[in-house]
Amino acid sequence: MKIVTYNVNGLRPRISQHGSLRKLLDSLDADIICIQETKLSRQELRADVVTADGYESFFSCTRSLEKGRTGYSGVATFCKVQSAFSSNEVALPLDAEEGFTGVLDNSRGFATRKDDSQVGVEELEEFDRDELLKIDSEGRCIITDHGHFVLFNIYGPRAAHDDAERIEFKLTFYKIMQKRWEALILKGRRIIVVGDLNIAPSSADRCDAGPDFENNEFRSWFRSLLVESGGGFFDVFRATHPERTEAYTCWSTNTGGEIFNFGSRIDHILCAGSCLHENKDLEGHNFFSCHVKDCDILTQFKRCKPGTTTSYRWKGGKGTKLEGSDHAPVFMSLIEIPDISQHNTPSLSTRYCPQVRGCQQTLVSMLSRRQSTEEVKAHEQSGSSLDEETQVQSCEHLCKTPVHESIETHLVADELFTTASLAEDKCSQGYVSVHKKTLSLGSNQTKPTPCPEMKKKSKKNQSSQLSLKSFFHSTSTSNKAVKSSTASTSLNHTNNTVMECVTDIMKESESNGSELDQSQCESDACNSSPADKSKVALLEWQRIQQFMQNSIPVCKGHKEQCVSRVVKKAGPTFGRRFYVCARAEGPASNPEANCGYFKWADSGSKRKHDS
């Protein structure tokens, strides 16, 4: 029997990468596959992402409405079975439960079963119901009972060192989780815990561990669970490979740490309990010693393949094309696991989820739908059409909307500056994108043509696009007009970065006496041919590129141009631009890795980047 744990960093991207959910699961070649960070809400549980032939699935999704937590985390357990009904396979669970506090309304299995495997209320009396509900509302745990053992699929919370609220949440999360484990062990149950716990237990499990690394409270808690510290759990990978170093399962996506294997081991498999042999009094008999055959990291799923480290130069952001998750799966193979009694799929399975398989219609809903259809037909026969009114109103709205407001101002500099003709094309065709978004009237309806007033306005805007400078001026004006929208923060942030470069160029032009009178530029642009305009714009763009190249500093370690980044973390430096070495992060002993160069874009000060 084989169990795999894998933080997929978004289930949909992994399905797209492999072609289908079935192909993704088959590639892992396991009987039980525990996935973390699905990033799916309950409304997104559709057949194509939760069901695959030959597998039963159990999902937990976030219910939190907290900002930044919606559509986040999520875990899923897939069980490979030959039959979902009347099966004696160990992979098919007897029971299943979402969360681990027992307070979720839709929890079935353990939460509703009257047995002693559930944590009693008295054991969690120090926590109120709202606190327990908050712990389970982020979709971080699925529990499945496989008869011989109880399997916990966990996505542990992440907490930055300066985030007191999340640190407290993480402490409470694992405190309650441990109570659940202890309750099961006291009843003689065997436990297997798998998942991304977001804890590297020791300095051997972290690339840049400092002298105080192991003093962290979460690492101390993790080690207290282990047999060598008097606990009941085995860290299966470390117990199997006690001397292995640089065995990591997660790498930073921001710094390209995977290229030089600069990561941490935070994806774990733990087990506790007795073996399945009849004579349990034999010395040295336990679940790990008697039933664990092997455990290792599936490095073939790493994004960065061997042989690319010497020639690869980390660019960061959208320019980096590494296919796959930033985690690698971990597997454990078990031996001598006998079959269990005949049983069916637990009710928590997604095969019983209404939005996956659909739900039975009531007679009332069917008649209501039929009545609505008859009303539409009667309305069509009367000759009146609301769609025509919609078209007229939409057209009037378009005629009153400035064309430049539809320009996608969030493009990065490399896309925005391609040529001045690209900018002119966007201005002249701006009404098309608005037109399509506003007048999507269905496949059976004729699409309205833009009104004459709209055409005139687009031509006027096209002829008024005189220079690259005036294009940026209109773009910044447009950004101010839409500043109140929810997306304005990111748009304005990108434009401000671009405008800084343009402003510097304008200042340089003024100091050199090379700036032309604006009115003269407009007159020349109006009288010149399109070819002349394109040539002038190309020269201006080349000058901008040259200026930007000259303004990018060179790192001290490799004498290579740095990459520009922006502070995204809330604080006094939020939104500031800075430059860092373009190489991927790696150990300090590796000269090919990042040299640590750092410089603020608006300051001459430099300091070693402390990651």
XYZ file of C-alpha atoms in Angstrom:
611
model
C 0.000 0.000 0.000
C 1.295 3.458 -0.918
C 0.327 6.838 0.543
C 1.396 10.151 -1.023
C 1.151 13.696 0.305
C 1.456 16.616 -2.124
C 0.955 20.364 -1.777
C -0.175 21.155 -5.320
C -0.275 24.981 -4.928
C -3.627 25.098 -6.729
C -5.398 21.979 -7.971
C -6.622 23.520 -11.223
C -3.103 24.429 -12.477
C -1.883 20.905 -11.721
C -4.838 19.378 -13.572
C -4.107 21.648 -16.530
C -0.426 20.697 -16.378
C -1.164 16.961 -16.591
C -4.187 17.185 -18.876
C -6.821 15.812 -16.494
C -7.382 14.960 -12.843
C -7.119 11.252 -13.624
C -3.695 11.713 -15.236
C -2.486 13.776 -12.285
C -3.547 11.108 -9.800
C -2.198 8.254 -11.903
C 1.182 10.001 -12.168
C 1.524 9.763 -8.378
C 0.854 5.998 -8.519
C -0.569 5.595 -5.013
C -3.512 4.028 -3.214
C -4.212 7.111 -1.088
C -3.274 10.592 -2.322
C -3.506 13.491 0.122
C -3.458 16.912 -1.513
C -3.083 20.294 0.157
C -3.668 23.864 -0.973
C -6.322 23.034 -3.536
C -7.429 26.708 -3.550
C -11.020 25.704 -4.291
C -14.168 27.071 -2.712
C -17.197 24.841 -2.166
C -18.905 26.523 -5.131
C -16.014 25.375 -7.362
C -16.396 21.686 -6.562
C -17.257 20.442 -10.023
C -16.871 16.994 -11.486
C -13.810 17.841 -13.605
C -11.736 18.864 -10.554
C -12.984 16.505 -7.839
C -13.897 13.194 -9.484
C -11.880 10.707 -11.500
C -12.684 7.151 -12.563
C -11.360 4.685 -10.030
C -11.001 7.219 -7.198
C -13.194 8.327 -4.307
C -12.520 11.867 -3.081
C -13.090 13.827 0.128
C -12.716 17.617 0.181
C -12.505 20.352 2.781
C -12.751 23.936 1.520
C -12.339 27.260 3.260
C -15.455 28.818 4.727
C -13.649 31.893 5.998
C -14.808 35.295 4.785
C -11.714 36.980 6.163
C -9.868 39.145 3.659
C -7.175 37.165 1.864
C -8.550 33.809 3.103
C -11.317 33.195 0.566
C -10.427 30.658 -2.120
C -7.337 29.816 -0.090
C -5.917 26.597 1.421
C -8.173 23.536 1.058
C -7.304 19.831 1.305
C -8.480 16.713 -0.531
C -7.955 12.990 -0.067
C -8.252 10.703 -3.104
C -8.625 6.954 -2.542
C -7.938 4.549 -5.382
C -10.501 1.745 -5.258
C -11.961 -0.934 -7.486
C -15.428 -0.556 -6.034
C -17.070 2.269 -4.114
C -19.752 -0.045 -2.764
C -19.450 -3.235 -0.751
C -15.654 -3.191 -0.799
C -13.107 -4.660 1.619
C -10.253 -2.462 0.393
C -8.262 -0.584 3.037
C -7.887 2.424 0.731
C -11.662 3.008 0.840
C -12.362 4.603 4.243
C -15.017 3.425 6.642
C -15.728 6.966 7.788
C -14.635 10.492 6.957
C -14.783 13.866 8.661
C -14.121 17.440 7.565
C -12.096 19.390 10.127
C -10.962 18.004 13.460
C -12.828 19.934 16.168
C -16.190 18.286 15.468
C -18.173 21.529 15.210
C -18.705 21.858 11.459
C -22.385 21.538 10.638
C -21.812 19.326 7.612
C -19.229 17.083 9.272
C -20.255 13.454 9.038
C -18.532 10.250 10.017
C -16.704 10.804 13.310
C -18.624 13.974 14.170
C -21.986 12.225 14.151
C -20.961 8.705 15.050
C -21.490 7.794 18.688
C -18.158 6.196 19.455
C -15.148 7.061 21.525
C -12.875 8.205 18.671
C -14.252 11.725 18.771
C -12.792 14.350 21.052
C -15.248 14.925 23.874
C -16.586 18.370 24.690
C -14.921 18.242 28.091
C -11.516 17.888 26.445
C -12.041 21.147 24.510
C -13.971 23.038 27.162
C -11.277 25.722 27.316
C -12.235 26.749 23.769
C -15.586 28.299 22.901
C -17.560 27.173 19.855
C -16.687 30.259 17.778
C -12.992 29.636 18.312
C -13.329 25.995 17.298
C -15.365 26.989 14.264
C -12.689 29.495 13.227
C -10.018 26.784 13.424
C -11.964 24.506 11.090
C -13.256 27.238 8.759
C -10.080 27.481 6.640
C -10.358 24.010 5.105
C -7.169 22.582 6.580
C -8.022 19.010 7.537
C -9.728 15.874 6.252
C -9.796 12.772 8.467
C -10.456 9.321 7.017
C -10.801 6.116 9.039
C -9.311 3.147 7.183
C -9.975 0.569 9.900
C -6.370 -0.298 10.672
C -5.432 3.372 11.019
C -6.898 6.883 11.055
C -5.408 9.200 8.426
C -5.095 12.969 8.981
C -4.565 15.049 5.823
C -3.393 18.469 7.066
C -2.422 21.816 5.606
C -0.837 23.615 8.544
C -1.160 27.400 8.926
C 1.706 29.666 7.988
C 2.656 32.449 10.393
C 5.262 35.140 9.746
C 7.542 35.921 12.676
C 6.013 39.392 13.083
C 2.356 38.372 12.702
C 1.148 37.869 16.281
C -2.429 37.048 15.264
C -1.485 34.209 12.923
C 1.094 32.880 15.375
C -1.645 32.593 17.972
C -3.922 30.917 15.408
C -1.217 28.409 14.530
C -0.545 27.606 18.199
C -4.252 27.014 18.848
C -4.562 24.932 15.668
C -1.872 22.459 16.701
C -2.883 22.451 20.368
C -6.391 21.256 19.500
C -5.017 18.877 16.857
C -2.742 17.254 19.423
C -5.708 16.737 21.769
C -7.483 14.880 18.957
C -4.446 12.652 18.390
C -4.078 11.894 22.088
C -7.757 10.954 22.368
C -7.388 8.447 19.524
C -4.151 6.959 20.870
C -5.731 6.451 24.307
C -8.399 4.340 22.592
C -5.749 2.175 20.947
C -6.098 3.638 17.437
C -3.158 3.913 15.042
C -2.590 7.327 13.489
C -0.952 8.473 10.258
C -0.495 12.231 9.820
C 0.464 13.560 6.378
C 0.627 16.999 4.805
C 2.290 20.358 4.631
C 2.667 21.256 8.317
C 4.634 24.440 7.547
C 7.251 23.405 10.122
C 10.855 22.413 9.452
C 11.659 20.388 12.590
C 15.435 20.840 12.788
C 18.381 22.687 11.240
C 19.003 19.638 9.010
C 15.655 20.392 7.376
C 16.360 24.009 6.465
C 18.861 25.423 3.968
C 19.809 28.585 5.884
C 19.234 27.527 9.481
C 20.912 29.860 11.953
C 22.207 29.047 15.450
C 18.816 29.809 17.062
C 16.759 28.051 14.427
C 15.704 25.120 16.589
C 14.566 27.345 19.463
C 11.378 28.223 17.591
C 8.253 27.234 19.558
C 6.711 25.324 16.655
C 9.864 23.325 16.025
C 10.084 22.511 19.718
C 6.459 21.359 19.664
C 7.058 19.191 16.596
C 10.087 17.466 18.134
C 8.169 16.862 21.392
C 5.804 14.596 19.426
C 8.586 12.268 18.292
C 9.635 9.002 19.893
C 13.184 10.196 20.563
C 11.734 13.011 22.709
C 9.335 10.754 24.589
C 6.382 11.186 22.230
C 4.507 8.545 20.311
C 5.138 9.576 16.672
C 7.796 8.626 14.155
C 8.955 11.209 11.608
C 8.866 8.538 8.921
C 11.230 10.198 6.441
C 13.860 11.120 9.023
C 13.569 7.730 10.735
C 14.117 6.076 7.339
C 16.952 8.421 6.274
C 18.553 9.688 9.513
C 21.754 10.999 7.886
C 20.411 12.498 4.679
C 21.032 16.207 4.170
C 19.602 18.751 1.699
C 16.415 16.702 1.523
C 13.890 19.475 0.949
C 10.266 19.464 -0.168
C 9.521 23.184 -0.633
C 11.330 26.060 -2.325
C 10.665 29.796 -2.538
C 8.890 30.945 -5.690
C 10.100 34.536 -5.225
C 13.817 33.817 -5.163
C 14.139 30.720 -7.352
C 15.582 28.638 -4.511
C 14.685 25.404 -6.283
C 17.427 25.945 -8.848
C 20.157 25.440 -6.237
C 18.024 23.243 -3.939
C 17.771 26.052 -1.398
C 14.635 25.051 0.468
C 13.141 23.360 3.519
C 11.449 20.102 4.507
C 7.970 21.036 5.687
C 5.928 18.225 4.061
C 5.802 15.305 6.463
C 4.487 11.822 7.177
C 4.124 10.846 10.838
C 2.820 7.594 12.303
C 2.014 6.347 15.784
C 0.563 3.202 17.309
C 1.078 -0.509 17.575
C 1.621 -2.964 14.781
C -1.066 -5.246 13.352
C 0.565 -8.463 14.565
C -1.390 -10.576 17.032
C 1.435 -10.766 19.569
C 1.765 -7.093 20.476
C 4.010 -7.708 23.465
C 7.063 -8.431 21.350
C 9.805 -5.896 21.966
C 10.437 -3.458 19.127
C 7.039 -4.019 17.550
C 5.257 -0.841 16.440
C 3.521 0.405 13.340
C 6.653 2.022 11.888
C 9.018 -0.905 12.461
C 6.617 -3.590 11.262
C 4.722 -1.951 8.410
C 6.714 0.932 6.883
C 8.757 -0.341 3.961
C 10.038 2.928 2.490
C 9.583 6.698 2.531
C 11.120 9.270 0.220
C 10.687 12.531 -1.672
C 9.437 12.293 -5.272
C 12.058 14.613 -6.728
C 10.903 13.917 -10.290
C 8.021 16.310 -9.613
C 10.371 19.230 -8.948
C 9.908 22.123 -11.349
C 13.620 22.701 -11.977
C 15.185 19.671 -13.620
C 18.830 18.585 -13.132
C 21.313 20.183 -15.534
C 19.722 23.639 -15.646
C 21.450 25.125 -12.600
C 24.612 26.352 -14.290
C 23.022 28.117 -17.244
C 19.770 29.272 -15.689
C 19.449 32.887 -14.613
C 16.538 33.725 -12.321
C 14.319 36.494 -13.669
C 11.479 36.266 -11.181
C 7.787 37.024 -11.644
C 5.949 36.381 -14.916
C 9.156 35.901 -16.883
C 9.939 32.698 -15.000
C 8.484 29.568 -16.559
C 8.721 26.721 -14.050
C 5.883 24.257 -14.535
C 4.534 22.577 -11.430
C 4.087 23.179 -7.724
C 6.673 24.772 -5.463
C 6.462 21.572 -3.350
C 7.569 18.027 -4.089
C 5.396 15.029 -3.078
C 6.443 12.651 -0.319
C 5.428 8.979 -0.312
C 5.313 6.122 2.198
C 4.872 2.474 1.241
C 3.346 0.017 3.716
C 3.499 -3.777 3.912
C 1.381 -6.473 5.576
C -1.823 -4.425 5.632
C -4.717 -6.951 5.500
C -8.157 -6.261 4.076
C -10.977 -4.999 6.266
C -14.679 -5.834 6.492
C -17.095 -5.061 3.666
C -18.191 -1.415 3.615
C -19.425 1.395 1.384
C -18.134 4.877 0.617
C -18.739 7.317 3.517
C -21.383 10.002 3.036
C -18.764 12.786 2.980
C -17.548 11.577 -0.429
C -17.901 14.097 -3.245
C -19.957 11.531 -5.176
C -22.825 12.619 -2.916
C -22.114 16.346 -3.254
C -25.097 18.057 -5.013
C -23.044 20.497 -7.089
C -20.902 17.602 -8.362
C -23.550 15.021 -9.278
C -26.530 17.378 -9.450
C -29.632 17.221 -7.302
C -33.124 15.840 -7.828
C -35.589 18.457 -9.034
C -38.843 19.043 -7.231
C -42.155 19.227 -9.084
C -42.519 22.889 -8.081
C -39.108 23.890 -9.496
C -39.804 22.027 -12.746
C -43.191 23.770 -13.213
C -41.671 27.155 -12.322
C -39.022 26.735 -14.985
C -41.657 25.733 -17.532
C -43.768 28.770 -16.667
C -40.770 31.070 -17.186
C -40.127 29.498 -20.583
C -43.740 30.037 -21.645
C -43.588 33.688 -20.578
C -40.480 34.242 -22.710
C -42.139 32.659 -25.746
C -45.244 34.821 -25.274
C -43.055 37.892 -25.010
C -41.256 37.035 -28.235
C -44.550 36.498 -30.074
C -45.808 39.942 -28.984
C -43.050 41.508 -31.085
C -41.505 43.531 -28.283
C -37.895 43.010 -27.428
C -36.121 44.185 -24.338
C -32.853 43.283 -25.989
C -33.267 46.093 -28.512
C -33.762 48.569 -25.690
C -30.689 47.163 -24.014
C -28.699 47.625 -27.207
C -29.765 51.263 -27.572
C -29.022 52.075 -23.932
C -25.673 50.336 -24.129
C -24.773 52.210 -27.296
C -25.709 55.524 -25.685
C -23.564 54.635 -22.710
C -20.606 53.805 -24.957
C -20.930 57.115 -26.771
C -20.578 58.929 -23.475
C -17.629 56.871 -22.249
C -14.102 58.207 -22.896
C -12.249 55.780 -25.068
C -9.022 55.973 -23.141
C -10.761 54.563 -20.049
C -10.887 51.145 -21.683
C -7.139 50.938 -22.223
C -5.545 48.225 -20.157
C -3.195 50.470 -18.215
C -1.958 47.633 -16.054
C 0.445 46.335 -18.703
C 4.045 46.146 -17.572
C 6.697 48.361 -19.149
C 7.913 45.750 -21.616
C 4.382 45.398 -23.026
C 3.418 49.055 -22.758
C 6.356 50.560 -24.625
C 6.492 48.220 -27.624
C 5.829 51.017 -30.151
C 3.824 54.206 -30.287
C 1.695 52.626 -32.970
C 0.653 49.949 -30.476
C -0.558 52.695 -28.164
C -2.424 54.363 -31.033
C -4.032 51.053 -31.972
C -5.218 50.551 -28.420
C -6.721 54.027 -28.393
C -8.434 53.660 -31.740
C -9.751 50.207 -30.902
C -10.565 50.904 -27.278
C -14.301 51.068 -27.925
C -14.195 47.525 -29.267
C -13.286 45.951 -25.921
C -15.902 48.014 -24.077
C -18.404 47.249 -26.806
C -17.860 43.488 -26.410
C -18.045 43.532 -22.629
C -21.158 45.691 -22.463
C -23.147 44.162 -25.308
C -22.716 40.416 -24.823
C -26.289 39.502 -25.748
C -26.024 35.775 -26.455
C -25.276 33.641 -29.451
C -28.788 33.881 -30.943
C -28.916 37.677 -31.003
C -27.425 40.018 -33.528
C -24.558 42.173 -32.296
C -25.218 45.926 -32.577
C -22.898 48.047 -34.643
C -21.197 51.040 -33.007
C -23.158 54.246 -33.446
C -21.781 57.037 -35.722
C -21.031 59.259 -32.771
C -18.851 56.508 -31.323
C -16.889 56.140 -34.563
C -16.275 59.870 -34.741
C -15.052 59.912 -31.181
C -12.650 57.047 -31.779
C -11.187 58.802 -34.831
C -10.805 61.985 -32.860
C -8.936 60.137 -30.117
C -6.764 58.392 -32.683
C -5.661 61.652 -34.287
C -5.061 63.232 -30.893
C -2.508 60.555 -29.964
C 0.435 62.810 -30.805
C 3.381 61.469 -28.914
C 4.467 58.881 -26.412
C 4.593 61.608 -23.774
C 0.973 62.614 -24.359
C -0.004 58.919 -24.254
C 1.443 58.590 -20.763
C -0.248 61.829 -19.748
C -3.653 60.528 -20.845
C -2.976 57.163 -19.220
C -2.189 58.739 -15.861
C -5.327 60.886 -16.154
C -7.365 57.763 -16.825
C -5.893 56.105 -13.754
C -6.973 59.014 -11.579
C -10.505 58.710 -12.953
C -10.757 55.031 -11.975
C -8.886 55.312 -8.704
C -11.984 54.469 -6.682
C -12.337 51.021 -8.223
C -11.132 47.926 -6.394
C -8.440 47.188 -8.997
C -7.057 50.751 -9.043
C -4.386 50.046 -6.442
C -2.482 47.562 -8.607
C -3.043 49.607 -11.790
C -1.806 52.843 -10.269
C 1.125 51.024 -8.695
C 2.322 49.684 -12.050
C 1.776 53.003 -13.840
C 3.623 54.892 -11.123
C 6.612 52.639 -11.645
C 6.526 53.267 -15.398
C 5.873 56.989 -14.964
C 8.930 57.297 -12.726
C 11.109 56.173 -15.618
C 9.322 58.453 -18.089
C 9.552 61.434 -15.727
C 13.282 60.883 -15.335
C 13.631 60.816 -19.107
C 11.657 64.054 -19.475
C 13.843 65.725 -16.873
C 16.955 64.530 -18.685
C 15.591 65.892 -21.953
C 14.876 69.265 -20.372
C 18.376 69.504 -18.891
C 19.918 68.757 -22.277
C 17.674 71.280 -24.014
C 16.351 68.565 -26.263
C 12.664 68.814 -25.376
C 10.552 70.310 -28.134
C 7.733 72.735 -27.618
C 4.544 70.735 -27.049
C 2.462 72.754 -29.459
C 5.094 72.337 -32.144
C 5.159 68.586 -31.498
C 1.411 68.428 -31.892
C 1.563 70.435 -35.139
C 4.350 68.270 -36.547
C 2.554 65.106 -35.543
C -0.670 66.231 -37.207
C 1.122 67.116 -40.470
C 3.462 64.124 -40.609
C 2.704 60.815 -42.278
C 2.063 57.583 -40.318
C 5.509 56.312 -41.312
C 7.169 59.436 -39.891
C 5.147 59.102 -36.686
C 6.217 55.490 -36.306
C 9.868 56.388 -36.880
C 9.774 59.184 -34.300
C 8.051 56.927 -31.791
C 10.628 54.177 -32.380
C 13.484 56.588 -31.720
C 11.782 57.813 -28.576
C 11.247 54.259 -27.403
C 14.898 53.388 -28.058
C 15.924 56.379 -25.973
C 13.684 55.221 -23.146
C 15.151 51.723 -23.315
C 18.677 53.085 -23.229
C 17.888 55.260 -20.237
C 16.287 52.349 -18.377
C 19.257 50.102 -19.108
C 21.675 52.726 -17.846
C 19.655 53.250 -14.655
C 19.701 49.551 -13.627
C 22.556 48.870 -11.185
C 25.019 46.012 -11.495
C 25.429 43.524 -8.658
C 28.848 43.326 -7.012
C 29.111 39.542 -6.999
C 28.612 38.799 -10.695
C 28.802 42.226 -12.381
C 25.397 41.536 -13.944
C 22.388 43.792 -14.233
C 19.972 43.440 -11.325
C 16.229 42.834 -11.460
C 13.670 45.322 -10.216
C 11.114 44.344 -7.615
C 8.505 46.091 -5.481
C 7.778 45.743 -1.762
C 4.352 44.094 -1.480
C 4.278 43.611 2.274
C 2.273 46.157 4.242
C 4.457 48.605 6.125
C 6.409 51.846 5.768
C 8.236 50.593 2.645
C 5.141 49.256 0.851
C 5.222 50.077 -2.853
C 8.920 51.035 -2.944
C 10.989 49.726 -5.807
C 14.355 48.056 -5.244
C 17.025 46.137 -7.143
C 18.494 42.745 -6.254
C 20.891 40.284 -7.821
C 19.196 38.462 -10.697
C 20.603 35.055 -9.762
C 18.551 32.422 -7.955
C 18.898 32.128 -4.202
C 21.322 29.494 -2.992
C 23.927 28.692 -0.344
C 26.550 31.349 0.310
C 29.278 28.856 -0.583
C 27.988 28.607 -4.153
C 29.426 31.417 -6.340
C 26.768 30.771 -8.989
C 23.968 31.644 -6.566
C 22.529 35.035 -5.576
C 25.247 37.315 -4.187
C 22.830 39.185 -1.901
C 23.133 42.602 -3.567
C 20.338 45.042 -2.637
C 19.663 48.659 -3.556
C 16.621 50.899 -3.247
C 15.580 52.340 -6.594
C 15.132 55.835 -5.136
C 18.198 55.824 -2.923
C 21.927 55.386 -3.203
C 22.094 53.271 -0.069
C 23.011 49.613 -0.419
C 22.824 46.781 2.052
C 23.163 43.025 2.107
C 19.748 41.491 1.570
C 18.785 39.519 4.682
C 16.481 36.768 3.515
